Short mmCIF file of C-alpha atoms in Angstrom, two decimals:
data_model
loop_
_atom_site.label_atom_id
_atom_site.label_comp_id
_atom_site.label_asym_id
_atom_site.label_seq_id
_atom_site.Cartn_x
_atom_site.Cartn_y
_atom_site.Cartn_z
CA UNK A 154 -78.95 55.64 130.36
CA UNK A 155 -80.51 52.14 129.43
CA UNK A 156 -84.10 51.48 129.85
CA UNK A 157 -85.32 54.88 129.66
CA UNK A 158 -88.05 54.14 127.03
CA UNK A 159 -89.69 51.98 130.14
CA UNK A 160 -90.29 55.03 132.36
CA UNK A 161 -93.34 56.93 132.48
CA UNK A 162 -93.51 60.46 130.76
CA UNK A 163 -92.26 63.27 132.92
CA UNK A 164 -90.02 61.03 134.93
CA UNK A 165 -86.77 62.37 136.65
CA UNK A 166 -83.92 60.05 138.05
CA UNK A 167 -81.46 61.66 140.40
CA UNK A 168 -77.97 59.84 140.81
CA UNK A 169 -74.65 60.17 142.52
CA UNK A 170 -72.01 58.62 140.38
CA UNK A 171 -68.29 58.24 139.91
CA UNK A 172 -65.97 56.32 137.47
CA UNK A 173 -62.68 54.06 138.44
CA UNK A 174 -59.83 53.12 136.55
CA UNK A 175 -57.83 50.30 137.67
CA UNK A 176 -54.15 50.23 138.32
CA UNK A 177 -53.49 46.70 137.36
CA UNK A 178 -49.96 46.54 138.83
CA UNK A 179 -51.16 47.35 142.25
CA UNK A 180 -54.91 46.02 142.06
CA UNK A 181 -56.24 49.24 143.34
CA UNK A 182 -58.78 51.72 141.46
CA UNK A 183 -58.13 55.41 140.76
CA UNK A 184 -61.29 57.47 141.48
CA UNK A 185 -62.30 59.65 138.60
CA UNK A 186 -64.30 62.70 139.90
CA UNK A 187 -65.76 65.84 138.53
CA UNK A 188 -67.88 67.74 141.07
CA UNK A 189 -69.80 69.33 138.23
CA UNK A 190 -71.33 66.16 136.91
CA UNK A 191 -71.15 63.35 139.60
CA UNK A 192 -74.61 64.58 140.68
CA UNK A 193 -76.89 64.27 137.93
CA UNK A 194 -80.63 64.49 137.09
CA UNK A 195 -81.44 62.30 134.18
CA UNK A 196 -84.69 63.03 132.24
CA UNK A 197 -86.13 62.39 128.55
CA UNK A 198 -83.72 64.86 127.04
CA UNK A 199 -80.86 64.45 129.09
CA UNK A 200 -80.05 60.72 129.01
CA UNK A 201 -76.16 60.61 129.23
CA UNK A 202 -73.36 62.13 131.01
CA UNK A 203 -69.65 62.05 130.62
CA UNK A 204 -66.18 63.55 131.67
CA UNK A 205 -64.57 65.69 129.25
CA UNK A 206 -61.14 65.04 130.83
CA UNK A 207 -60.68 61.77 132.51
CA UNK A 208 -56.75 61.27 132.68
CA UNK A 209 -54.06 62.91 130.82
CA UNK A 210 -52.97 60.49 127.98
CA UNK A 211 -49.44 60.48 129.07
CA UNK A 212 -50.31 59.11 132.38
CA UNK A 213 -52.75 56.75 131.13
CA UNK A 214 -50.29 55.04 128.83
CA UNK A 215 -47.12 55.13 131.26
CA UNK A 216 -46.55 51.46 132.15
CA UNK A 217 -45.52 52.30 135.58
CA UNK A 218 -49.12 53.46 136.32
CA UNK A 219 -50.68 50.19 135.36
CA UNK A 220 -53.61 51.70 133.59
CA UNK A 221 -52.78 50.13 130.21
CA UNK A 222 -51.42 46.73 130.46
CA UNK A 223 -51.09 44.36 127.50
CA UNK A 224 -53.24 47.00 125.56
CA UNK A 225 -55.99 46.42 127.87
CA UNK A 226 -57.58 48.69 130.49
CA UNK A 227 -60.23 48.26 133.24
CA UNK A 228 -62.88 50.91 134.00
CA UNK A 229 -65.52 50.54 136.54
CA UNK A 230 -68.57 52.56 137.59
CA UNK A 231 -70.61 53.07 140.90
CA UNK A 232 -74.09 54.70 140.73
CA UNK A 233 -76.46 55.41 143.41
CA UNK A 234 -79.99 56.49 142.74
CA UNK A 235 -80.92 59.21 145.17
CA UNK A 236 -84.25 59.97 144.12
CA UNK A 237 -86.88 59.17 141.43
CA UNK A 238 -89.83 61.28 140.83
CA UNK A 239 -92.54 62.01 138.30
CA UNK A 240 -93.21 65.61 137.75
CA UNK A 241 -96.79 66.77 138.32
CA UNK A 242 -96.88 68.64 134.96
CA UNK A 243 -95.79 67.54 131.79
CA UNK A 244 -93.19 69.43 129.69
CA UNK A 245 -92.96 69.71 125.79
CA UNK A 246 -89.44 70.22 124.50
CA UNK A 247 -89.27 71.85 120.92
CA UNK A 248 -86.19 70.65 118.97
CA UNK A 249 -84.89 73.66 116.95
CA UNK A 250 -82.54 73.72 114.07
CA UNK A 251 -79.23 74.14 116.24
CA UNK A 252 -78.67 77.74 117.06
CA UNK A 253 -75.05 78.50 117.96
CA UNK A 254 -73.94 81.58 119.87
CA UNK A 255 -70.02 82.29 120.32
CA UNK A 256 -68.80 85.14 122.92
CA UNK A 257 -65.03 86.07 122.88
CA UNK A 258 -63.89 87.63 126.02
CA UNK A 259 -60.41 89.16 126.35
CA UNK A 260 -59.24 89.96 129.83
CA UNK A 261 -56.23 92.52 130.40
CA UNK A 262 -53.76 92.86 133.40
CA UNK A 263 -55.14 89.51 134.51
CA UNK A 264 -52.66 89.09 137.66
CA UNK A 265 -53.85 92.40 138.78
CA UNK A 266 -57.47 91.44 138.99
CA UNK A 267 -58.94 92.76 142.47
CA UNK A 268 -62.37 91.49 142.52
CA UNK A 269 -63.18 87.86 143.48
CA UNK A 270 -65.19 87.30 140.35
CA UNK A 271 -65.76 89.38 137.06
CA UNK A 272 -68.31 88.69 134.31
CA UNK A 273 -68.88 89.53 130.47
CA UNK A 274 -72.09 90.73 129.37
CA UNK A 275 -73.42 88.89 126.09
CA UNK A 276 -76.56 87.08 125.70
CA UNK A 277 -74.97 84.42 128.39
CA UNK A 278 -72.53 85.96 130.67
CA UNK A 279 -69.17 84.17 131.49
CA UNK A 280 -68.40 84.53 135.02
CA UNK A 281 -64.87 84.09 136.12
CA UNK A 282 -63.10 83.40 139.41
CA UNK A 283 -59.69 84.24 138.78
CA UNK A 284 -58.22 83.02 141.92
CA UNK A 285 -60.82 80.10 142.28
CA UNK A 286 -63.74 79.50 144.26
CA UNK A 287 -64.79 76.90 146.85
CA UNK A 288 -62.43 74.01 147.16
CA UNK A 289 -60.43 75.20 143.96
CA UNK A 290 -59.70 78.68 145.67
CA UNK A 291 -55.97 79.42 145.25
CA UNK A 292 -55.20 76.59 142.96
CA UNK A 293 -57.84 76.57 140.18
CA UNK A 294 -59.59 79.16 137.88
CA UNK A 295 -63.27 78.84 138.07
CA UNK A 296 -65.51 79.51 134.97
CA UNK A 297 -69.33 79.47 134.79
CA UNK A 298 -72.07 80.44 132.23
CA UNK A 299 -74.91 82.17 133.53
CA UNK A 300 -78.13 83.63 131.93
CA UNK A 301 -77.97 87.62 132.01
CA UNK A 302 -81.68 87.91 132.79
CA UNK A 303 -83.35 84.62 133.86
CA UNK A 304 -86.42 86.36 135.06
CA UNK A 305 -87.14 87.37 131.57
CA UNK A 306 -88.27 83.90 130.74
CA UNK A 307 -91.70 82.78 130.66
CA UNK A 308 -92.64 80.42 133.77
CA UNK A 309 -91.74 77.12 133.28
CA UNK A 310 -89.56 77.50 130.19
CA UNK A 311 -86.31 75.80 129.86
CA UNK A 312 -83.29 76.09 127.38
CA UNK A 313 -81.72 72.83 126.39
CA UNK A 314 -77.83 73.90 125.69
CA UNK A 315 -74.65 72.48 124.80
CA UNK A 316 -71.83 74.64 126.33
CA UNK A 317 -68.18 74.63 125.17
CA UNK A 318 -65.69 77.11 127.09
CA UNK A 319 -62.08 77.62 125.73
CA UNK A 320 -59.08 79.25 126.96
CA UNK A 321 -57.19 80.36 123.95
CA UNK A 322 -53.62 79.47 123.01
CA UNK A 323 -52.80 82.84 121.92
CA UNK A 324 -49.54 82.06 119.83
CA UNK A 325 -51.81 79.51 117.74
CA UNK A 326 -49.20 76.79 117.58
CA UNK A 327 -50.81 74.58 120.35
CA UNK A 328 -54.19 73.39 121.62
CA UNK A 329 -56.86 75.57 123.42
CA UNK A 330 -57.87 74.45 126.92
CA UNK A 331 -61.47 73.19 126.30
CA UNK A 332 -64.33 71.89 128.51
CA UNK A 333 -67.63 70.90 127.37
CA UNK A 334 -71.03 70.39 129.06
CA UNK A 335 -74.72 70.14 128.74
CA UNK A 336 -77.11 72.16 130.71
CA UNK A 337 -80.89 72.61 131.04
CA UNK A 338 -81.23 76.54 131.63
CA UNK A 339 -84.24 77.96 133.36
CA UNK A 340 -85.35 80.67 135.87
CA UNK A 341 -84.58 78.23 138.90
CA UNK A 342 -81.33 76.84 137.30
CA UNK A 343 -79.45 79.82 135.48
CA UNK A 344 -75.80 78.91 136.35
CA UNK A 345 -73.64 76.18 135.41
CA UNK A 346 -69.91 75.68 134.86
CA UNK A 347 -66.92 74.36 136.43
CA UNK A 348 -65.31 75.10 140.03
CA UNK A 349 -62.07 73.33 138.93
CA UNK A 350 -62.10 74.51 135.31
CA UNK A 351 -58.16 74.94 135.00
CA UNK A 352 -55.07 74.72 137.40
CA UNK A 353 -53.66 78.00 137.97
CA UNK A 354 -50.28 76.73 137.48
CA UNK A 355 -51.12 75.45 134.12
CA UNK A 356 -52.79 78.72 132.98
CA UNK A 357 -49.51 80.56 133.71
CA UNK A 358 -46.86 78.08 131.91
CA UNK A 359 -45.19 80.06 129.47
CA UNK A 360 -44.97 77.26 126.89
CA UNK A 361 -49.01 77.10 126.69
CA UNK A 362 -49.53 80.79 125.97
CA UNK A 363 -52.58 81.06 127.70
CA UNK A 364 -51.69 83.99 129.47
CA UNK A 365 -49.63 86.33 127.33
CA UNK A 366 -48.47 89.91 128.24
CA UNK A 367 -50.71 89.37 131.41
CA UNK A 368 -53.76 89.17 129.15
CA UNK A 369 -55.95 85.78 128.71
CA UNK A 370 -58.51 85.15 125.86
CA UNK A 371 -61.33 82.92 126.16
CA UNK A 372 -64.49 82.07 124.37
CA UNK A 373 -67.80 80.41 124.99
CA UNK A 374 -69.96 78.65 122.62
CA UNK A 375 -73.31 77.87 123.24
CA UNK A 376 -75.52 75.59 121.13
CA UNK A 377 -79.19 75.81 121.68
CA UNK A 378 -80.86 72.49 120.83
CA UNK A 379 -84.43 73.14 121.97
CA UNK A 380 -86.78 75.20 124.18
CA UNK A 381 -89.02 73.38 126.72
CA UNK A 382 -92.04 74.54 128.32
CA UNK A 383 -94.35 73.31 131.01
CA UNK A 384 -97.76 72.07 129.89
CA UNK A 385 -100.86 72.73 131.91
#
């Protein structure tokens, strides 16, 4: 976010944004969406947002799609500022040496899971919707990270984190499926993740080895960058 240094302390800017990629053959734009980050609240410790997976490289470089022509591509961005506000109370973020937490989770009998969602129980809980949620129901796996006991946080406390979730290639000869994001956890905002984490069809592909002997292995990595507290 450009010009952030010109804004007053305590500012927040709520935006709705989307990115575009031009099909240079047809003169039309592909709209790039990610429902988890299209709407963002920018503030002093969250000045950027990005798409972890924009478009498959094979599709991007395919000449018939027109995205890369003459070694040139054209991107566009559309940003709507929904609201700007200055918080009534200031916040202080204490930046720590990076604290990293990793939590592996092995789920057996994956295809026989009966519940709409299941969760692990570490410091942060992984919450999995094996058959999807909301618009991704029936075609995507949904995966979220949640604070186990957000009420234990002191009032006004926020935890600045960088989150990486992986579904593991269990044969070790291919890439893991990875999504990354940033989140400011608090008592009122203790849940973050991806409704469209991974297509169910892709999860079950035998050549990817994400689902082996009906068992799925995943991992959450949480980096805590700092703790914020509201000043009186």
